[in-house]
Amino acid sequence: MTLIKHSLPVGALASLLLLSPMTASAAERPDFAPLEAQLVTACEAGEFSGVLAVARRGEMLFQHVCGQADPVNGVANTPETRFKIFSTSKYLTAIAILRLCENGEMDLDAPISRYLPDAPSSWAGVTVRNLLNHTSGLPDLTEAMLARFSVDHPTAMKAVLNDLPEDETRPLEAPGENFRYNNFGFELLAHAAAATRGEPFDRLLDELVLKPAGMTTASVEAPNLVAGHPVAVQEEGLAIGYNGAPGALSQAENWAFIQLGAGAVRASLADMLALDRALDEGRLLKLESLAKMRAAPVVSRDGKAVVGPRGYGLGVVVSSAAGQAMVGHSGGTNGYIADFEQLPDQDAVLVILTNRGFTRLQPLREQVGRAFTAVSTGGA
């Protein structure tokens, strides 16, 4: 099995601007012809398969759909096709946690042991905030969880917390000292949220994020095991993921349900656009909570996890491309690539969903950034 990997953008957030609604005039519309040409070439070469869209306040500025959701049966991708969004799910998990904090059910600066009493004693200083911004200092125990996944996520998590020897769970460094990307941290958050609410995390995520956002076709991948072993299931309307290279595709095998908090959501373009509107309209988080997610992004101490001046907030990446601030999260590589980026200075959103694990995101982000920058500089 190939576990979830991640792809993070580069740059830095200039500011968080909430622009007043207005109808974009023709003069304000970015020229996406270069992006269209780039995508047509990439699609013809088999380097891109999926959907890319740019919208502003719910108005579609650009959309390109190409490739096949199922090459074997000749099923084309459409705007309604769903894709596994992998680590982009972390943004949704973070929103759920922040909503619980708003309700007083959780506290950003409380130790995770408050919600998970069976957490190792060496984790005493690890807070909810540390897990959200990957500064917990904990080892990534995802592989250990995978080895114990025989029923469901809660059972596997309890086994990890209770069965592993102390030397395998001991922090690698003190909490808050360093950014170290950690998928398991979001499994702990999901486990803690479920324990706090007394209900499964997939149901909690549906109640706190998917339904209020209007993400009507989004869902959390359900466990599927045969004789105790994970087995992938293909659903109608869900694109099949492929690795390899153009002309030499190999169907990806992954079980996203194992990483319930870090990467189990499947969604369509409409779902991601609905998320954008829900965030901007305050239907998910209060303005202060949203600002808190994006404020004071952290970077790694040694710089190895950083390409350019970018940072990680509370479950969200703060970055830029071609001079345009971007706030969001990407995910994938094992058969799928996803990206959800809000451009706060433009009151716009970029969504990329593909079923090719080798798609490169940054050239696409840069092309979108250049299109907006050209408008603000008069094409200079």
GROMACS .gro file of C-alpha atoms in nm:
model
  380
    1MET     CA    1   0.000   0.000   0.000
    2THR     CA    2   0.111   0.355  -0.071
    3LEU     CA    3   0.013   0.590   0.210
    4ILE     CA    4  -0.109   0.943   0.159
    5LYS     CA    5   0.162   1.183   0.063
    6HIS     CA    6   0.130   1.554   0.028
    7SER     CA    7   0.223   1.836  -0.199
    8LEU     CA    8   0.249   2.185  -0.056
    9PRO     CA    9   0.261   2.513  -0.251
   10VAL     CA   10   0.527   2.785  -0.226
   11GLY     CA   11   0.513   3.151  -0.129
   12ALA     CA   12   0.377   3.360   0.156
   13LEU     CA   13   0.043   3.516   0.249
   14ALA     CA   14   0.048   3.893   0.207
   15SER     CA   15  -0.277   3.962   0.389
   16LEU     CA   16  -0.624   3.833   0.461
   17LEU     CA   17  -0.867   4.055   0.276
   18LEU     CA   18  -1.243   4.016   0.274
   19LEU     CA   19  -1.360   4.202  -0.034
   20SER     CA   20  -1.707   4.344  -0.073
   21PRO     CA   21  -1.923   4.162  -0.328
   22MET     CA   22  -1.923   4.304  -0.677
   23THR     CA   23  -1.980   4.179  -1.028
   24ALA     CA   24  -1.654   4.138  -1.215
   25SER     CA   25  -1.653   4.352  -1.526
   26ALA     CA   26  -1.499   4.232  -1.848
   27ALA     CA   27  -1.197   4.454  -1.778
   28GLU     CA   28  -1.143   4.283  -1.440
   29ARG     CA   29  -1.159   3.933  -1.582
   30PRO     CA   30  -0.820   3.763  -1.600
   31ASP     CA   31  -0.710   3.623  -1.934
   32PHE     CA   32  -0.690   3.248  -1.888
   33ALA     CA   33  -0.600   3.174  -2.252
   34PRO     CA   34  -0.242   3.073  -2.158
   35LEU     CA   35  -0.378   2.840  -1.890
   36GLU     CA   36  -0.625   2.692  -2.139
   37ALA     CA   37  -0.345   2.628  -2.388
   38GLN     CA   38  -0.133   2.468  -2.117
   39LEU     CA   39  -0.415   2.237  -2.014
   40VAL     CA   40  -0.504   2.139  -2.370
   41THR     CA   41  -0.143   2.040  -2.432
   42ALA     CA   42  -0.122   1.853  -2.102
   43CYS     CA   43  -0.449   1.669  -2.165
   44GLU     CA   44  -0.347   1.566  -2.516
   45ALA     CA   45  -0.017   1.437  -2.378
   46GLY     CA   46  -0.194   1.243  -2.102
   47GLU     CA   47  -0.028   1.455  -1.833
   48PHE     CA   48  -0.358   1.590  -1.696
   49SER     CA   49  -0.693   1.423  -1.648
   50GLY     CA   50  -0.960   1.591  -1.441
   51VAL     CA   51  -1.098   1.936  -1.379
   52LEU     CA   52  -0.950   2.277  -1.306
   53ALA     CA   53  -1.172   2.572  -1.224
   54VAL     CA   54  -1.135   2.930  -1.106
   55ALA     CA   55  -1.435   3.109  -0.957
   56ARG     CA   56  -1.506   3.441  -0.789
   57ARG     CA   57  -1.791   3.473  -0.538
   58GLY     CA   58  -1.966   3.179  -0.698
   59GLU     CA   59  -1.921   3.305  -1.055
   60MET     CA   60  -1.721   3.070  -1.277
   61LEU     CA   61  -1.430   3.255  -1.439
   62PHE     CA   62  -1.263   2.952  -1.596
   63GLN     CA   63  -1.325   2.580  -1.620
   64HIS     CA   64  -1.147   2.302  -1.805
   65VAL     CA   65  -1.247   1.936  -1.792
   66CYS     CA   66  -1.069   1.659  -1.981
   67GLY     CA   67  -0.947   1.302  -1.962
   68GLN     CA   68  -1.119   0.989  -1.844
   69ALA     CA   69  -1.249   0.886  -1.507
   70ASP     CA   70  -1.239   0.525  -1.626
   71PRO     CA   71  -1.011   0.467  -1.927
   72VAL     CA   72  -1.097   0.098  -1.948
   73ASN     CA   73  -1.467   0.161  -2.004
   74GLY     CA   74  -1.426   0.495  -2.178
   75VAL     CA   75  -1.598   0.703  -1.909
   76ALA     CA   76  -1.501   1.069  -1.943
   77ASN     CA   77  -1.441   1.307  -1.657
   78THR     CA   78  -1.719   1.561  -1.610
   79PRO     CA   79  -1.773   1.855  -1.373
   80GLU     CA   80  -1.977   1.611  -1.160
   81THR     CA   81  -1.703   1.348  -1.130
   82ARG     CA   82  -1.581   1.289  -0.776
   83PHE     CA   83  -1.215   1.247  -0.683
   84LYS     CA   84  -1.030   1.142  -0.372
   85ILE     CA   85  -0.887   1.462  -0.230
   86PHE     CA   86  -0.648   1.296   0.018
   87SER     CA   87  -0.463   1.554   0.233
   88THR     CA   88  -0.693   1.836   0.126
   89SER     CA   89  -0.921   1.659   0.376
   90LYS     CA   90  -0.699   1.802   0.652
   91TYR     CA   91  -0.851   2.144   0.588
   92LEU     CA   92  -1.197   1.996   0.650
   93THR     CA   93  -1.080   1.818   0.965
   94ALA     CA   94  -0.934   2.147   1.089
   95ILE     CA   95  -1.263   2.327   1.023
   96ALA     CA   96  -1.446   2.063   1.228
   97ILE     CA   97  -1.200   2.104   1.516
   98LEU     CA   98  -1.232   2.485   1.506
   99ARG     CA   99  -1.609   2.454   1.514
  100LEU     CA  100  -1.584   2.236   1.823
  101CYS     CA  101  -1.358   2.500   1.976
  102GLU     CA  102  -1.612   2.771   1.894
  103ASN     CA  103  -1.878   2.565   2.071
  104GLY     CA  104  -1.659   2.523   2.378
  105GLU     CA  105  -1.637   2.147   2.327
  106MET     CA  106  -1.263   2.157   2.259
  107ASP     CA  107  -0.983   2.404   2.329
  108LEU     CA  108  -0.695   2.484   2.093
  109ASP     CA  109  -0.447   2.507   2.378
  110ALA     CA  110  -0.568   2.209   2.577
  111PRO     CA  111  -0.349   1.898   2.587
  112ILE     CA  112  -0.471   1.624   2.356
  113SER     CA  113  -0.473   1.395   2.661
  114ARG     CA  114  -0.779   1.588   2.787
  115TYR     CA  115  -0.976   1.426   2.506
  116LEU     CA  116  -0.776   1.103   2.483
  117PRO     CA  117  -0.702   0.984   2.837
  118ASP     CA  118  -0.512   0.680   2.707
  119ALA     CA  119  -0.254   0.897   2.527
  120PRO     CA  120   0.104   0.819   2.638
  121SER     CA  121   0.221   1.024   2.937
  122SER     CA  122   0.513   1.156   2.730
  123TRP     CA  123   0.259   1.350   2.519
  124ALA     CA  124   0.156   1.568   2.815
  125GLY     CA  125   0.265   1.893   2.649
  126VAL     CA  126   0.109   1.823   2.307
  127THR     CA  127  -0.190   2.049   2.241
  128VAL     CA  128  -0.468   2.053   1.985
  129ARG     CA  129  -0.297   2.354   1.826
  130ASN     CA  130   0.032   2.161   1.796
  131LEU     CA  131  -0.144   1.883   1.606
  132LEU     CA  132  -0.321   2.126   1.373
  133ASN     CA  133  -0.001   2.304   1.270
  134HIS     CA  134   0.227   1.999   1.274
  135THR     CA  135   0.443   2.115   1.565
  136SER     CA  136   0.355   1.830   1.802
  137GLY     CA  137   0.701   1.676   1.786
  138LEU     CA  138   0.538   1.332   1.775
  139PRO     CA  139   0.653   1.049   1.548
  140ASP     CA  140   0.425   0.971   1.255
  141LEU     CA  141   0.258   0.648   1.366
  142THR     CA  142   0.048   0.600   1.052
  143GLU     CA  143   0.228   0.280   0.958
  144ALA     CA  144   0.165   0.143   1.307
  145MET     CA  145  -0.204   0.228   1.272
  146LEU     CA  146  -0.217   0.057   0.933
  147ALA     CA  147  -0.071  -0.259   1.083
  148ARG     CA  148  -0.350  -0.261   1.344
  149PHE     CA  149  -0.639  -0.172   1.114
  150SER     CA  150  -0.865  -0.475   1.123
  151VAL     CA  151  -1.209  -0.333   1.209
  152ASP     CA  152  -1.231   0.046   1.197
  153HIS     CA  153  -1.046   0.367   1.274
  154PRO     CA  154  -1.133   0.393   1.647
  155THR     CA  155  -1.023   0.035   1.710
  156ALA     CA  156  -0.694   0.086   1.528
  157MET     CA  157  -0.626   0.413   1.711
  158LYS     CA  158  -0.693   0.259   2.051
  159ALA     CA  159  -0.455  -0.023   1.967
  160VAL     CA  160  -0.182   0.223   1.870
  161LEU     CA  161  -0.227   0.426   2.188
  162ASN     CA  162  -0.240   0.125   2.417
  163ASP     CA  163  -0.013  -0.137   2.260
  164LEU     CA  164   0.297   0.043   2.135
  165PRO     CA  165   0.604   0.043   2.359
  166GLU     CA  166   0.715   0.376   2.504
  167ASP     CA  167   1.023   0.404   2.283
  168GLU     CA  168   0.803   0.402   1.969
  169THR     CA  169   0.568   0.675   2.088
  170ARG     CA  170   0.816   0.907   2.258
  171PRO     CA  171   0.821   1.259   2.103
  172LEU     CA  172   1.106   1.332   1.864
  173GLU     CA  173   1.128   1.688   1.994
  174ALA     CA  174   0.944   1.919   2.230
  175PRO     CA  175   0.599   2.046   2.124
  176GLY     CA  176   0.603   2.379   1.944
  177GLU     CA  177   0.972   2.366   1.856
  178ASN     CA  178   0.954   2.263   1.492
  179PHE     CA  179   0.722   2.205   1.197
  180ARG     CA  180   0.726   1.841   1.093
  181TYR     CA  181   0.444   1.730   0.861
  182ASN     CA  182   0.263   1.447   1.037
  183ASN     CA  183  -0.039   1.261   0.899
  184PHE     CA  184  -0.092   1.082   1.228
  185GLY     CA  185  -0.151   1.409   1.407
  186PHE     CA  186  -0.474   1.447   1.213
  187GLU     CA  187  -0.574   1.092   1.304
  188LEU     CA  188  -0.536   1.195   1.668
  189LEU     CA  189  -0.752   1.501   1.604
  190ALA     CA  190  -1.023   1.290   1.441
  191HIS     CA  191  -1.007   1.037   1.726
  192ALA     CA  192  -1.027   1.315   1.987
  193ALA     CA  193  -1.318   1.490   1.815
  194ALA     CA  194  -1.510   1.163   1.793
  195ALA     CA  195  -1.446   1.094   2.162
  196THR     CA  196  -1.557   1.446   2.253
  197ARG     CA  197  -1.883   1.420   2.062
  198GLY     CA  198  -1.940   1.052   2.130
  199GLU     CA  199  -2.003   0.981   1.764
  200PRO     CA  200  -1.795   0.852   1.470
  201PHE     CA  201  -1.576   1.113   1.307
  202ASP     CA  202  -1.721   1.057   0.960
  203ARG     CA  203  -2.066   1.145   1.093
  204LEU     CA  204  -1.926   1.441   1.284
  205LEU     CA  205  -1.751   1.574   0.972
  206ASP     CA  206  -2.074   1.540   0.777
  207GLU     CA  207  -2.267   1.734   1.043
  208LEU     CA  208  -2.010   2.008   1.105
  209VAL     CA  209  -1.865   2.063   0.759
  210LEU     CA  210  -2.008   1.877   0.459
  211LYS     CA  211  -2.378   1.944   0.515
  212PRO     CA  212  -2.360   2.307   0.631
  213ALA     CA  213  -2.120   2.384   0.346
  214GLY     CA  214  -2.359   2.235   0.091
  215MET     CA  215  -2.105   1.974  -0.021
  216THR     CA  216  -2.389   1.749  -0.133
  217THR     CA  217  -2.189   1.485  -0.320
  218ALA     CA  218  -1.888   1.478  -0.087
  219SER     CA  219  -1.846   1.180   0.140
  220VAL     CA  220  -1.601   1.011   0.373
  221GLU     CA  221  -1.464   0.681   0.248
  222ALA     CA  222  -1.610   0.397   0.453
  223PRO     CA  223  -1.398   0.106   0.579
  224ASN     CA  224  -1.399  -0.197   0.356
  225LEU     CA  225  -1.223  -0.508   0.480
  226VAL     CA  226  -1.222  -0.866   0.360
  227ALA     CA  227  -1.093  -1.122   0.608
  228GLY     CA  228  -0.943  -0.838   0.809
  229HIS     CA  229  -0.756  -0.685   0.517
  230PRO     CA  230  -0.834  -0.347   0.356
  231VAL     CA  231  -0.987  -0.369   0.009
  232ALA     CA  232  -1.055  -0.075  -0.221
  233VAL     CA  233  -1.404  -0.036  -0.365
  234GLN     CA  234  -1.487   0.158  -0.679
  235GLU     CA  235  -1.807   0.361  -0.666
  236GLU     CA  236  -2.007   0.494  -0.957
  237GLY     CA  237  -1.916   0.856  -1.020
  238LEU     CA  238  -1.577   0.826  -0.850
  239ALA     CA  239  -1.281   0.858  -1.086
  240ILE     CA  240  -1.034   0.571  -1.084
  241GLY     CA  241  -0.689   0.685  -0.979
  242TYR     CA  242  -0.377   0.607  -1.179
  243ASN     CA  243  -0.006   0.628  -1.114
  244GLY     CA  244   0.277   0.570  -1.359
  245ALA     CA  245   0.322   0.804  -1.652
  246PRO     CA  246   0.135   0.911  -1.968
  247GLY     CA  247   0.105   0.604  -2.189
  248ALA     CA  248   0.207   0.373  -1.905
  249LEU     CA  249  -0.070   0.402  -1.647
  250SER     CA  250  -0.098   0.170  -1.350
  251GLN     CA  251  -0.417   0.166  -1.144
  252ALA     CA  252  -0.354   0.296  -0.795
  253GLU     CA  253  -0.438   0.090  -0.491
  254ASN     CA  254  -0.521   0.290  -0.182
  255TRP     CA  255  -0.750   0.274   0.117
  256ALA     CA  256  -0.810   0.631   0.218
  257PHE     CA  257  -1.049   0.527   0.493
  258ILE     CA  258  -0.751   0.422   0.704
  259GLN     CA  259  -0.648   0.789   0.732
  260LEU     CA  260  -0.985   0.915   0.845
  261GLY     CA  261  -0.869   1.254   0.969
  262ALA     CA  262  -0.587   1.307   0.721
  263GLY     CA  263  -0.732   1.209   0.386
  264ALA     CA  264  -1.059   1.015   0.356
  265VAL     CA  265  -1.287   1.266   0.179
  266ARG     CA  266  -1.404   1.229  -0.184
  267ALA     CA  267  -1.552   1.535  -0.352
  268SER     CA  268  -1.653   1.695  -0.681
  269LEU     CA  269  -1.584   2.038  -0.822
  270ALA     CA  270  -1.926   2.159  -0.704
  271ASP     CA  271  -1.846   2.040  -0.352
  272MET     CA  272  -1.520   2.235  -0.340
  273LEU     CA  273  -1.682   2.548  -0.481
  274ALA     CA  274  -1.953   2.515  -0.217
  275LEU     CA  275  -1.682   2.496   0.050
  276ASP     CA  276  -1.536   2.822  -0.079
  277ARG     CA  277  -1.869   3.003  -0.056
  278ALA     CA  278  -1.948   2.861   0.288
  279LEU     CA  279  -1.614   2.981   0.425
  280ASP     CA  280  -1.648   3.328   0.274
  281GLU     CA  281  -2.008   3.366   0.389
  282GLY     CA  282  -1.931   3.263   0.747
  283ARG     CA  283  -2.151   2.953   0.739
  284LEU     CA  284  -1.875   2.730   0.874
  285LEU     CA  285  -1.650   2.944   1.092
  286LYS     CA  286  -1.665   3.282   1.256
  287LEU     CA  287  -1.440   3.544   1.099
  288GLU     CA  288  -1.203   3.535   1.398
  289SER     CA  289  -1.169   3.156   1.375
  290LEU     CA  290  -1.091   3.173   1.004
  291ALA     CA  291  -0.831   3.442   1.066
  292LYS     CA  292  -0.683   3.232   1.346
  293MET     CA  293  -0.642   2.937   1.108
  294ARG     CA  294  -0.439   3.150   0.869
  295ALA     CA  295  -0.240   3.354   1.120
  296ALA     CA  296   0.120   3.291   1.231
  297PRO     CA  297   0.199   3.006   0.990
  298VAL     CA  298   0.493   2.791   1.097
  299VAL     CA  299   0.788   2.661   0.896
  300SER     CA  300   1.044   2.393   0.968
  301ARG     CA  301   1.346   2.485   1.177
  302ASP     CA  302   1.601   2.342   0.933
  303GLY     CA  303   1.423   2.459   0.618
  304LYS     CA  304   1.413   2.113   0.462
  305ALA     CA  305   1.033   2.109   0.454
  306VAL     CA  306   1.017   2.457   0.308
  307VAL     CA  307   1.053   2.562  -0.054
  308GLY     CA  308   1.042   2.937  -0.048
  309PRO     CA  309   0.873   3.145   0.224
  310ARG     CA  310   0.563   2.939   0.289
  311GLY     CA  311   0.405   2.829   0.613
  312TYR     CA  312   0.143   2.606   0.771
  313GLY     CA  313  -0.141   2.750   0.977
  314LEU     CA  314  -0.405   2.551   1.162
  315GLY     CA  315  -0.476   2.283   0.902
  316VAL     CA  316  -0.415   2.519   0.611
  317VAL     CA  317  -0.115   2.613   0.396
  318VAL     CA  318  -0.035   2.982   0.355
  319SER     CA  319   0.145   3.048   0.028
  320SER     CA  320   0.161   3.245  -0.295
  321ALA     CA  321   0.205   3.189  -0.667
  322ALA     CA  322   0.316   3.453  -0.918
  323GLY     CA  323   0.261   3.722  -0.658
  324GLN     CA  324  -0.089   3.611  -0.562
  325ALA     CA  325  -0.165   3.509  -0.204
  326MET     CA  326  -0.310   3.158  -0.177
  327VAL     CA  327  -0.458   2.984   0.126
  328GLY     CA  328  -0.564   2.622   0.109
  329HIS     CA  329  -0.438   2.267   0.102
  330SER     CA  330  -0.335   2.015  -0.159
  331GLY     CA  331  -0.319   1.639  -0.137
  332GLY     CA  332  -0.241   1.319  -0.314
  333THR     CA  333   0.017   1.152  -0.539
  334ASN     CA  334  -0.119   0.797  -0.510
  335GLY     CA  335  -0.355   0.801  -0.807
  336TYR     CA  336  -0.506   1.142  -0.737
  337ILE     CA  337  -0.397   1.503  -0.696
  338ALA     CA  338  -0.624   1.766  -0.543
  339ASP     CA  339  -0.584   2.133  -0.462
  340PHE     CA  340  -0.815   2.388  -0.301
  341GLU     CA  341  -0.670   2.740  -0.294
  342GLN     CA  342  -0.852   3.058  -0.197
  343LEU     CA  343  -0.699   3.379  -0.333
  344PRO     CA  344  -0.801   3.631  -0.063
  345ASP     CA  345  -0.674   3.938  -0.250
  346GLN     CA  346  -0.892   3.842  -0.547
  347ASP     CA  347  -1.189   3.698  -0.356
  348ALA     CA  348  -1.142   3.397  -0.583
  349VAL     CA  349  -1.080   3.024  -0.554
  350LEU     CA  350  -0.879   2.771  -0.754
  351VAL     CA  351  -0.985   2.405  -0.754
  352ILE     CA  352  -0.784   2.127  -0.916
  353LEU     CA  353  -0.900   1.765  -0.910
  354THR     CA  354  -0.721   1.495  -1.108
  355ASN     CA  355  -0.707   1.117  -1.123
  356ARG     CA  356  -0.343   1.108  -1.224
  357GLY     CA  357  -0.097   1.084  -0.937
  358PHE     CA  358   0.184   1.244  -1.137
  359THR     CA  359   0.016   1.579  -1.214
  360ARG     CA  360   0.230   1.879  -1.119
  361LEU     CA  361   0.033   2.146  -0.938
  362GLN     CA  362   0.275   2.435  -0.913
  363PRO     CA  363   0.289   2.522  -1.287
  364LEU     CA  364  -0.091   2.541  -1.285
  365ARG     CA  365  -0.098   2.760  -0.974
  366GLU     CA  366   0.162   2.988  -1.126
  367GLN     CA  367  -0.040   3.026  -1.446
  368VAL     CA  368  -0.348   3.122  -1.246
  369GLY     CA  369  -0.145   3.365  -1.036
  370ARG     CA  370  -0.002   3.530  -1.346
  371ALA     CA  371  -0.349   3.577  -1.494
  372PHE     CA  372  -0.468   3.769  -1.187
  373THR     CA  373  -0.143   3.963  -1.152
  374ALA     CA  374  -0.167   4.076  -1.517
  375VAL     CA  375  -0.505   4.236  -1.441
  376SER     CA  376  -0.376   4.429  -1.140
  377THR     CA  377  -0.064   4.548  -1.325
  378GLY     CA  378  -0.240   4.627  -1.650
  379GLY     CA  379  -0.062   4.345  -1.828
  380ALA     CA  380   0.282   4.476  -1.739
   0.00000   0.00000   0.00000
